[in-house]
Amino acid sequence: QIGLTEEEIITRISTLLDKGLIKRFGVVVRHHELGYQENAMVVWDVPDEQVHEIANQIKPYPFITLCYRRSRQLPEWRYNLYCMIHGKSRINVMQLLEEMVSEHNWHDIPREVLFSKRRFKQRAANYMSHAGCN
């Protein structure tokens, strides 16, 4: 519809990335409309020396859409690794989580499963330069 071949589009996007004019190129998927009615943030209390290893094992799963580390906020919040699981139902989400936990024998790693209660509008990240920060 825009009169360019796939190769031309990829070349133009690559050029923009190389010049630093765009940071990344991605899509926002509306999971709910695709039948994925439930999502849960799984928060893990992973030993600090294992965070990167475990995160790298979590990320390849197709049902994981986010995986990142955050600082603990002790004593109130001990969790330091977060991942988002999308599923067709809560049971499906829990089955996917159990599959991953069993495959890696992570039964002893403390975690909580936090299901979403409401949906927020999804939109792209808003980047600003350091000059724009006060």
Tab-separated table of N, CA and C in Angstrom:
chain	number	residue	atom	x	y	z
A	1	GLN	N	0.799	-1.206	0.000
A	1	GLN	CA	0.000	0.000	0.000
A	1	GLN	C	0.842	1.271	0.000
A	2	ILE	N	2.108	1.173	0.399
A	2	ILE	CA	2.944	2.382	0.398
A	2	ILE	C	3.898	2.413	-0.789
A	3	GLY	N	3.811	1.417	-1.647
A	3	GLY	CA	4.607	1.419	-2.866
A	3	GLY	C	6.060	1.025	-2.698
A	4	LEU	N	6.406	0.373	-1.605
A	4	LEU	CA	7.776	-0.077	-1.370
A	4	LEU	C	7.793	-1.590	-1.193
A	5	THR	N	8.901	-2.184	-1.575
A	5	THR	CA	9.050	-3.619	-1.352
A	5	THR	C	9.457	-3.855	0.101
A	6	GLU	N	9.332	-5.099	0.533
A	6	GLU	CA	9.749	-5.460	1.884
A	6	GLU	C	11.227	-5.131	2.091
A	7	GLU	N	12.039	-5.429	1.102
A	7	GLU	CA	13.478	-5.159	1.186
A	7	GLU	C	13.754	-3.660	1.342
A	8	GLU	N	13.026	-2.824	0.599
A	8	GLU	CA	13.212	-1.366	0.700
A	8	GLU	C	12.825	-0.863	2.089
A	9	ILE	N	11.758	-1.395	2.638
A	9	ILE	CA	11.322	-0.973	3.973
A	9	ILE	C	12.366	-1.363	5.015
A	10	ILE	N	12.851	-2.592	4.935
A	10	ILE	CA	13.866	-3.058	5.886
A	10	ILE	C	15.132	-2.220	5.776
A	11	THR	N	15.545	-1.885	4.561
A	11	THR	CA	16.734	-1.053	4.348
A	11	THR	C	16.540	0.324	4.968
A	12	ARG	N	15.381	0.930	4.750
A	12	ARG	CA	15.123	2.272	5.308
A	12	ARG	C	15.101	2.249	6.832
A	13	ILE	N	14.462	1.239	7.413
A	13	ILE	CA	14.426	1.135	8.873
A	13	ILE	C	15.835	0.920	9.418
A	14	SER	N	16.616	0.071	8.766
A	14	SER	CA	18.006	-0.169	9.193
A	14	SER	C	18.822	1.111	9.159
A	15	THR	N	18.631	1.917	8.131
A	15	THR	CA	19.340	3.194	8.014
A	15	THR	C	18.963	4.122	9.165
A	16	LEU	N	17.683	4.209	9.477
A	16	LEU	CA	17.230	5.061	10.581
A	16	LEU	C	17.796	4.581	11.914
A	17	LEU	N	17.852	3.268	12.110
A	17	LEU	CA	18.448	2.717	13.328
A	17	LEU	C	19.934	3.043	13.402
A	18	ASP	N	20.650	2.828	12.297
A	18	ASP	CA	22.094	3.088	12.250
A	18	ASP	C	22.423	4.548	12.539
A	19	LYS	N	21.584	5.463	12.070
A	19	LYS	CA	21.810	6.898	12.287
A	19	LYS	C	21.343	7.355	13.666
A	20	GLY	N	20.711	6.447	14.411
A	20	GLY	CA	20.223	6.806	15.740
A	20	GLY	C	18.958	7.637	15.719
A	21	LEU	N	18.281	7.696	14.577
A	21	LEU	CA	17.056	8.488	14.476
A	21	LEU	C	15.861	7.772	15.101
A	22	ILE	N	15.930	6.457	15.179
A	22	ILE	CA	14.952	5.693	15.950
A	22	ILE	C	15.729	4.728	16.836
A	23	LYS	N	15.188	4.480	18.036
A	23	LYS	CA	15.864	3.586	18.979
A	23	LYS	C	15.483	2.138	18.744
A	24	ARG	N	14.244	1.913	18.431
A	24	ARG	CA	13.772	0.555	18.206
A	24	ARG	C	12.531	0.609	17.342
A	25	PHE	N	12.196	-0.539	16.793
A	25	PHE	CA	11.003	-0.650	15.966
A	25	PHE	C	10.224	-1.841	16.496
A	26	GLY	N	8.985	-1.633	16.846
A	26	GLY	CA	8.181	-2.722	17.392
A	26	GLY	C	6.709	-2.480	17.157
A	27	VAL	N	5.926	-3.396	17.669
A	27	VAL	CA	4.477	-3.286	17.552
A	27	VAL	C	3.865	-3.408	18.941
A	28	VAL	N	2.694	-2.852	19.096
A	28	VAL	CA	1.905	-3.046	20.300
A	28	VAL	C	0.805	-4.026	19.934
A	29	VAL	N	0.842	-5.195	20.563
A	29	VAL	CA	-0.148	-6.228	20.274
A	29	VAL	C	-1.295	-6.095	21.263
A	30	ARG	N	-2.492	-6.093	20.758
A	30	ARG	CA	-3.678	-6.021	21.613
A	30	ARG	C	-4.095	-7.456	21.940
A	31	HIS	N	-3.459	-8.012	22.985
A	31	HIS	CA	-3.628	-9.419	23.343
A	31	HIS	C	-5.088	-9.791	23.580
A	32	HIS	N	-5.821	-8.917	24.232
A	32	HIS	CA	-7.210	-9.212	24.585
A	32	HIS	C	-8.035	-9.511	23.342
A	33	GLU	N	-7.838	-8.713	22.300
A	33	GLU	CA	-8.591	-8.889	21.067
A	33	GLU	C	-8.185	-10.160	20.320
A	34	LEU	N	-7.027	-10.715	20.640
A	34	LEU	CA	-6.567	-11.959	20.018
A	34	LEU	C	-6.981	-13.192	20.823
A	35	GLY	N	-7.776	-12.974	21.873
A	35	GLY	CA	-8.272	-14.098	22.664
A	35	GLY	C	-7.490	-14.376	23.928
A	36	TYR	N	-6.454	-13.588	24.191
A	36	TYR	CA	-5.682	-13.759	25.417
A	36	TYR	C	-6.320	-12.885	26.488
A	37	GLN	N	-7.267	-13.464	27.204
A	37	GLN	CA	-8.109	-12.711	28.129
A	37	GLN	C	-7.443	-12.429	29.477
A	38	GLU	N	-6.440	-13.204	29.820
A	38	GLU	CA	-5.807	-13.054	31.137
A	38	GLU	C	-4.313	-12.804	30.988
A	39	ASN	N	-3.810	-11.968	31.869
A	39	ASN	CA	-2.363	-11.814	31.946
A	39	ASN	C	-1.965	-11.646	33.402
A	40	ALA	N	-0.773	-12.082	33.683
A	40	ALA	CA	-0.279	-12.021	35.054
A	40	ALA	C	1.180	-11.601	35.054
A	41	MET	N	1.507	-10.758	36.017
A	41	MET	CA	2.895	-10.426	36.278
A	41	MET	C	3.371	-11.415	37.337
A	42	VAL	N	4.396	-12.167	37.009
A	42	VAL	CA	4.989	-13.086	37.977
A	42	VAL	C	6.228	-12.397	38.530
A	43	VAL	N	6.256	-12.249	39.845
A	43	VAL	CA	7.385	-11.599	40.507
A	43	VAL	C	8.155	-12.669	41.276
A	44	TRP	N	9.457	-12.645	41.124
A	44	TRP	CA	10.324	-13.685	41.670
A	44	TRP	C	11.333	-13.085	42.642
A	45	ASP	N	11.650	-13.832	43.684
A	45	ASP	CA	12.714	-13.483	44.628
A	45	ASP	C	13.903	-14.383	44.302
A	46	VAL	N	14.683	-13.952	43.322
A	46	VAL	CA	15.794	-14.750	42.794
A	46	VAL	C	17.091	-14.294	43.461
A	47	PRO	N	17.946	-15.228	43.864
A	47	PRO	CA	19.258	-14.803	44.372
A	47	PRO	C	19.944	-13.908	43.332
A	48	ASP	N	20.487	-12.799	43.793
A	48	ASP	CA	21.051	-11.804	42.876
A	48	ASP	C	22.058	-12.384	41.892
A	49	GLU	N	22.847	-13.347	42.345
A	49	GLU	CA	23.861	-13.921	41.458
A	49	GLU	C	23.260	-14.822	40.377
A	50	GLN	N	21.960	-15.125	40.460
A	50	GLN	CA	21.305	-15.985	39.471
A	50	GLN	C	20.316	-15.245	38.571
A	51	VAL	N	20.115	-13.960	38.798
A	51	VAL	CA	19.084	-13.220	38.066
A	51	VAL	C	19.290	-13.289	36.557
A	52	HIS	N	20.475	-13.001	36.075
A	52	HIS	CA	20.706	-12.989	34.621
A	52	HIS	C	20.508	-14.369	34.015
A	53	GLU	N	20.999	-15.386	34.691
A	53	GLU	CA	20.856	-16.758	34.191
A	53	GLU	C	19.377	-17.155	34.083
A	54	ILE	N	18.618	-16.879	35.132
A	54	ILE	CA	17.203	-17.263	35.130
A	54	ILE	C	16.414	-16.412	34.149
A	55	ALA	N	16.695	-15.123	34.089
A	55	ALA	CA	16.006	-14.259	33.116
A	55	ALA	C	16.250	-14.756	31.695
A	56	ASN	N	17.465	-15.154	31.403
A	56	ASN	CA	17.781	-15.657	30.058
A	56	ASN	C	17.091	-16.979	29.758
A	57	GLN	N	16.717	-17.718	30.784
A	57	GLN	CA	15.960	-18.950	30.582
A	57	GLN	C	14.466	-18.664	30.424
A	58	ILE	N	13.986	-17.589	31.028
A	58	ILE	CA	12.570	-17.210	30.940
A	58	ILE	C	12.252	-16.587	29.585
A	59	LYS	N	13.106	-15.691	29.122
A	59	LYS	CA	12.814	-14.874	27.932
A	59	LYS	C	12.427	-15.638	26.671
A	60	PRO	N	13.009	-16.803	26.376
A	60	PRO	CA	12.656	-17.472	25.110
A	60	PRO	C	11.237	-18.052	25.038
A	61	TYR	N	10.562	-18.201	26.166
A	61	TYR	CA	9.228	-18.800	26.124
A	61	TYR	C	8.286	-17.900	25.331
A	62	PRO	N	7.516	-18.463	24.410
A	62	PRO	CA	6.647	-17.636	23.562
A	62	PRO	C	5.526	-16.936	24.322
A	63	PHE	N	5.161	-17.420	25.488
A	63	PHE	CA	4.087	-16.799	26.268
A	63	PHE	C	4.599	-15.704	27.193
A	64	ILE	N	5.895	-15.462	27.220
A	64	ILE	CA	6.486	-14.382	28.021
A	64	ILE	C	6.625	-13.151	27.129
A	65	THR	N	6.006	-12.038	27.546
A	65	THR	CA	6.089	-10.827	26.729
A	65	THR	C	6.998	-9.764	27.341
A	66	LEU	N	7.276	-9.867	28.621
A	66	LEU	CA	8.204	-8.949	29.289
A	66	LEU	C	9.014	-9.758	30.288
A	67	CYS	N	10.256	-9.394	30.461
A	67	CYS	CA	11.081	-10.005	31.505
A	67	CYS	C	12.158	-8.990	31.855
A	68	TYR	N	12.182	-8.564	33.107
A	68	TYR	CA	13.169	-7.561	33.494
A	68	TYR	C	13.457	-7.627	34.989
A	69	ARG	N	14.581	-7.035	35.358
A	69	ARG	CA	15.022	-6.987	36.745
A	69	ARG	C	14.721	-5.609	37.321
A	70	ARG	N	14.354	-5.595	38.595
A	70	ARG	CA	14.186	-4.344	39.336
A	70	ARG	C	14.833	-4.506	40.702
A	71	SER	N	15.175	-3.395	41.287
A	71	SER	CA	15.758	-3.430	42.630
A	71	SER	C	14.706	-3.852	43.646
A	72	ARG	N	15.145	-4.590	44.622
A	72	ARG	CA	14.258	-4.958	45.733
A	72	ARG	C	13.950	-3.697	46.541
A	73	GLN	N	12.801	-3.664	47.165
A	73	GLN	CA	12.427	-2.554	48.036
A	73	GLN	C	12.188	-3.121	49.436
A	74	LEU	N	13.270	-3.583	50.029
A	74	LEU	CA	13.190	-4.225	51.344
A	74	LEU	C	12.875	-3.213	52.433
A	75	PRO	N	12.165	-3.585	53.463
A	75	PRO	CA	11.686	-4.931	53.751
A	75	PRO	C	10.318	-5.250	53.140
A	76	GLU	N	9.661	-4.256	52.541
A	76	GLU	CA	8.291	-4.457	52.068
A	76	GLU	C	8.185	-5.351	50.835
A	77	TRP	N	9.152	-5.279	49.947
A	77	TRP	CA	9.033	-5.950	48.651
A	77	TRP	C	10.354	-6.629	48.321
A	78	ARG	N	10.360	-7.945	48.361
A	78	ARG	CA	11.610	-8.698	48.193
A	78	ARG	C	11.881	-9.145	46.763
A	79	TYR	N	10.970	-8.872	45.855
A	79	TYR	CA	11.062	-9.428	44.501
A	79	TYR	C	11.971	-8.590	43.603
A	80	ASN	N	12.750	-9.285	42.759
A	80	ASN	CA	13.725	-8.588	41.917
A	80	ASN	C	13.678	-8.988	40.443
A	81	LEU	N	12.847	-9.967	40.081
A	81	LEU	CA	12.714	-10.371	38.685
A	81	LEU	C	11.234	-10.447	38.348
A	82	TYR	N	10.870	-9.856	37.210
A	82	TYR	CA	9.470	-9.743	36.809
A	82	TYR	C	9.296	-10.317	35.411
A	83	CYS	N	8.188	-11.028	35.200
A	83	CYS	CA	7.867	-11.454	33.838
A	83	CYS	C	6.351	-11.447	33.655
A	84	MET	N	5.919	-11.143	32.439
A	84	MET	CA	4.495	-11.088	32.115
A	84	MET	C	4.134	-12.303	31.278
A	85	ILE	N	3.061	-12.979	31.706
A	85	ILE	CA	2.546	-14.138	30.977
A	85	ILE	C	1.142	-13.807	30.496
A	86	HIS	N	0.894	-14.030	29.207
A	86	HIS	CA	-0.442	-13.859	28.637
A	86	HIS	C	-1.016	-15.233	28.344
A	87	GLY	N	-2.300	-15.413	28.674
A	87	GLY	CA	-2.957	-16.691	28.419
A	87	GLY	C	-4.426	-16.503	28.112
A	88	LYS	N	-5.053	-17.563	27.652
A	88	LYS	CA	-6.474	-17.501	27.285
A	88	LYS	C	-7.375	-17.535	28.518
A	89	SER	N	-6.854	-18.022	29.645
A	89	SER	CA	-7.607	-18.074	30.899
A	89	SER	C	-6.608	-18.072	32.055
A	90	ARG	N	-7.110	-17.872	33.277
A	90	ARG	CA	-6.218	-17.929	34.441
A	90	ARG	C	-5.615	-19.323	34.591
A	91	ILE	N	-6.433	-20.327	34.328
A	91	ILE	CA	-5.929	-21.701	34.403
A	91	ILE	C	-4.799	-21.891	33.402
A	92	ASN	N	-4.982	-21.379	32.188
A	92	ASN	CA	-3.957	-21.474	31.146
A	92	ASN	C	-2.668	-20.783	31.587
A	93	VAL	N	-2.772	-19.589	32.166
A	93	VAL	CA	-1.591	-18.858	32.641
A	93	VAL	C	-0.855	-19.679	33.700
A	94	MET	N	-1.608	-20.240	34.645
A	94	MET	CA	-0.988	-21.028	35.708
A	94	MET	C	-0.342	-22.303	35.157
A	95	GLN	N	-0.963	-22.905	34.145
A	95	GLN	CA	-0.370	-24.092	33.511
A	95	GLN	C	0.943	-23.739	32.818
A	96	LEU	N	0.964	-22.612	32.122
A	96	LEU	CA	2.184	-22.175	31.440
A	96	LEU	C	3.303	-21.910	32.445
A	97	LEU	N	2.956	-21.249	33.541
A	97	LEU	CA	3.942	-20.973	34.583
A	97	LEU	C	4.476	-22.282	35.165
A	98	GLU	N	3.580	-23.205	35.479
A	98	GLU	CA	3.995	-24.483	36.064
A	98	GLU	C	4.887	-25.271	35.110
A	99	GLU	N	4.571	-25.202	33.821
A	99	GLU	CA	5.406	-25.860	32.806
A	99	GLU	C	6.838	-25.323	32.862
A	100	MET	N	6.957	-24.002	32.930
A	100	MET	CA	8.271	-23.365	32.955
A	100	MET	C	9.007	-23.692	34.261
A	101	VAL	N	8.309	-23.593	35.391
A	101	VAL	CA	8.913	-23.871	36.696
A	101	VAL	C	9.395	-25.321	36.768
A	102	SER	N	8.564	-26.237	36.303
A	102	SER	CA	8.929	-27.663	36.349
A	102	SER	C	10.109	-27.978	35.440
A	103	GLU	N	10.106	-27.382	34.262
A	103	GLU	CA	11.185	-27.642	33.304
A	103	GLU	C	12.555	-27.264	33.865
A	104	HIS	N	12.580	-26.209	34.696
A	104	HIS	CA	13.853	-25.713	35.233
A	104	HIS	C	14.047	-26.036	36.716
A	105	ASN	N	13.068	-26.733	37.302
A	105	ASN	CA	13.122	-27.086	38.726
A	105	ASN	C	13.270	-25.845	39.614
A	106	TRP	N	12.396	-24.864	39.375
A	106	TRP	CA	12.413	-23.618	40.146
A	106	TRP	C	11.384	-23.621	41.272
A	107	HIS	N	10.977	-24.789	41.726
A	107	HIS	CA	9.923	-24.883	42.745
A	107	HIS	C	10.299	-24.169	44.040
A	108	ASP	N	11.587	-24.073	44.341
A	108	ASP	CA	12.030	-23.458	45.594
A	108	ASP	C	12.257	-21.955	45.493
A	109	ILE	N	12.094	-21.380	44.308
A	109	ILE	CA	12.282	-19.930	44.168
A	109	ILE	C	10.968	-19.238	44.534
A	110	PRO	N	10.978	-18.404	45.584
A	110	PRO	CA	9.741	-17.717	45.975
A	110	PRO	C	9.226	-16.825	44.848
A	111	ARG	N	7.911	-16.829	44.661
A	111	ARG	CA	7.290	-16.029	43.605
A	111	ARG	C	5.841	-15.750	43.970
A	112	GLU	N	5.295	-14.744	43.340
A	112	GLU	CA	3.871	-14.410	43.446
A	112	GLU	C	3.346	-14.214	42.041
A	113	VAL	N	2.083	-14.544	41.839
A	113	VAL	CA	1.430	-14.362	40.544
A	113	VAL	C	0.369	-13.286	40.727
A	114	LEU	N	0.532	-12.170	40.027
A	114	LEU	CA	-0.355	-11.009	40.171
A	114	LEU	C	-1.165	-10.846	38.886
A	115	PHE	N	-2.440	-11.215	38.937
A	115	PHE	CA	-3.294	-11.089	37.756
A	115	PHE	C	-3.798	-9.658	37.616
A	116	SER	N	-3.907	-9.211	36.376
A	116	SER	CA	-4.430	-7.870	36.094
A	116	SER	C	-5.905	-7.811	36.458
A	117	LYS	N	-6.310	-6.658	36.985
A	117	LYS	CA	-7.720	-6.449	37.306
A	117	LYS	C	-8.403	-5.539	36.302
A	118	ARG	N	-7.617	-4.713	35.612
A	118	ARG	CA	-8.194	-3.841	34.585
A	118	ARG	C	-7.177	-3.595	33.496
A	119	ARG	N	-7.686	-3.203	32.339
A	119	ARG	CA	-6.835	-2.941	31.179
A	119	ARG	C	-6.610	-1.444	31.041
A	120	PHE	N	-5.389	-1.096	30.680
A	120	PHE	CA	-5.050	0.287	30.404
A	120	PHE	C	-4.736	0.425	28.924
A	121	LYS	N	-4.860	1.620	28.415
A	121	LYS	CA	-4.537	1.863	27.015
A	121	LYS	C	-3.053	1.600	26.795
A	122	GLN	N	-2.755	0.836	25.742
A	122	GLN	CA	-1.369	0.561	25.401
A	122	GLN	C	-0.892	1.590	24.394
A	123	ARG	N	0.314	2.081	24.617
A	123	ARG	CA	0.904	3.015	23.659
A	123	ARG	C	2.417	2.906	23.721
A	124	ALA	N	3.038	3.480	22.743
A	124	ALA	CA	4.494	3.410	22.641
A	124	ALA	C	5.150	4.191	23.773
A	125	ALA	N	6.394	3.840	24.051
A	125	ALA	CA	7.165	4.549	25.068
A	125	ALA	C	7.431	5.976	24.612
A	126	ASN	N	7.531	6.887	25.570
A	126	ASN	CA	7.824	8.281	25.283
A	126	ASN	C	9.257	8.559	25.730
A	127	TYR	N	10.146	8.778	24.775
A	127	TYR	CA	11.552	9.052	25.074
A	127	TYR	C	11.786	10.559	25.048
A	128	MET	N	12.646	11.032	25.944
A	128	MET	CA	13.042	12.441	25.889
A	128	MET	C	14.543	12.519	26.083
A	129	SER	N	15.119	13.539	25.522
A	129	SER	CA	16.566	13.707	25.644
A	129	SER	C	16.909	14.188	27.049
A	130	HIS	N	18.177	14.072	27.413
A	130	HIS	CA	18.617	14.567	28.716
A	130	HIS	C	18.385	16.066	28.829
A	131	ALA	N	18.473	16.771	27.710
A	131	ALA	CA	18.255	18.220	27.720
A	131	ALA	C	16.819	18.544	28.108
A	132	GLY	N	15.890	17.634	27.822
A	132	GLY	CA	14.485	17.871	28.135
A	132	GLY	C	14.121	17.553	29.566
A	133	CYS	N	15.063	16.987	30.336
A	133	CYS	CA	14.797	16.617	31.727
A	133	CYS	C	15.204	17.750	32.651
A	134	ASN	N	14.424	17.985	33.657
A	134	ASN	CA	14.765	19.009	34.654
A	134	ASN	C	15.314	18.373	35.901
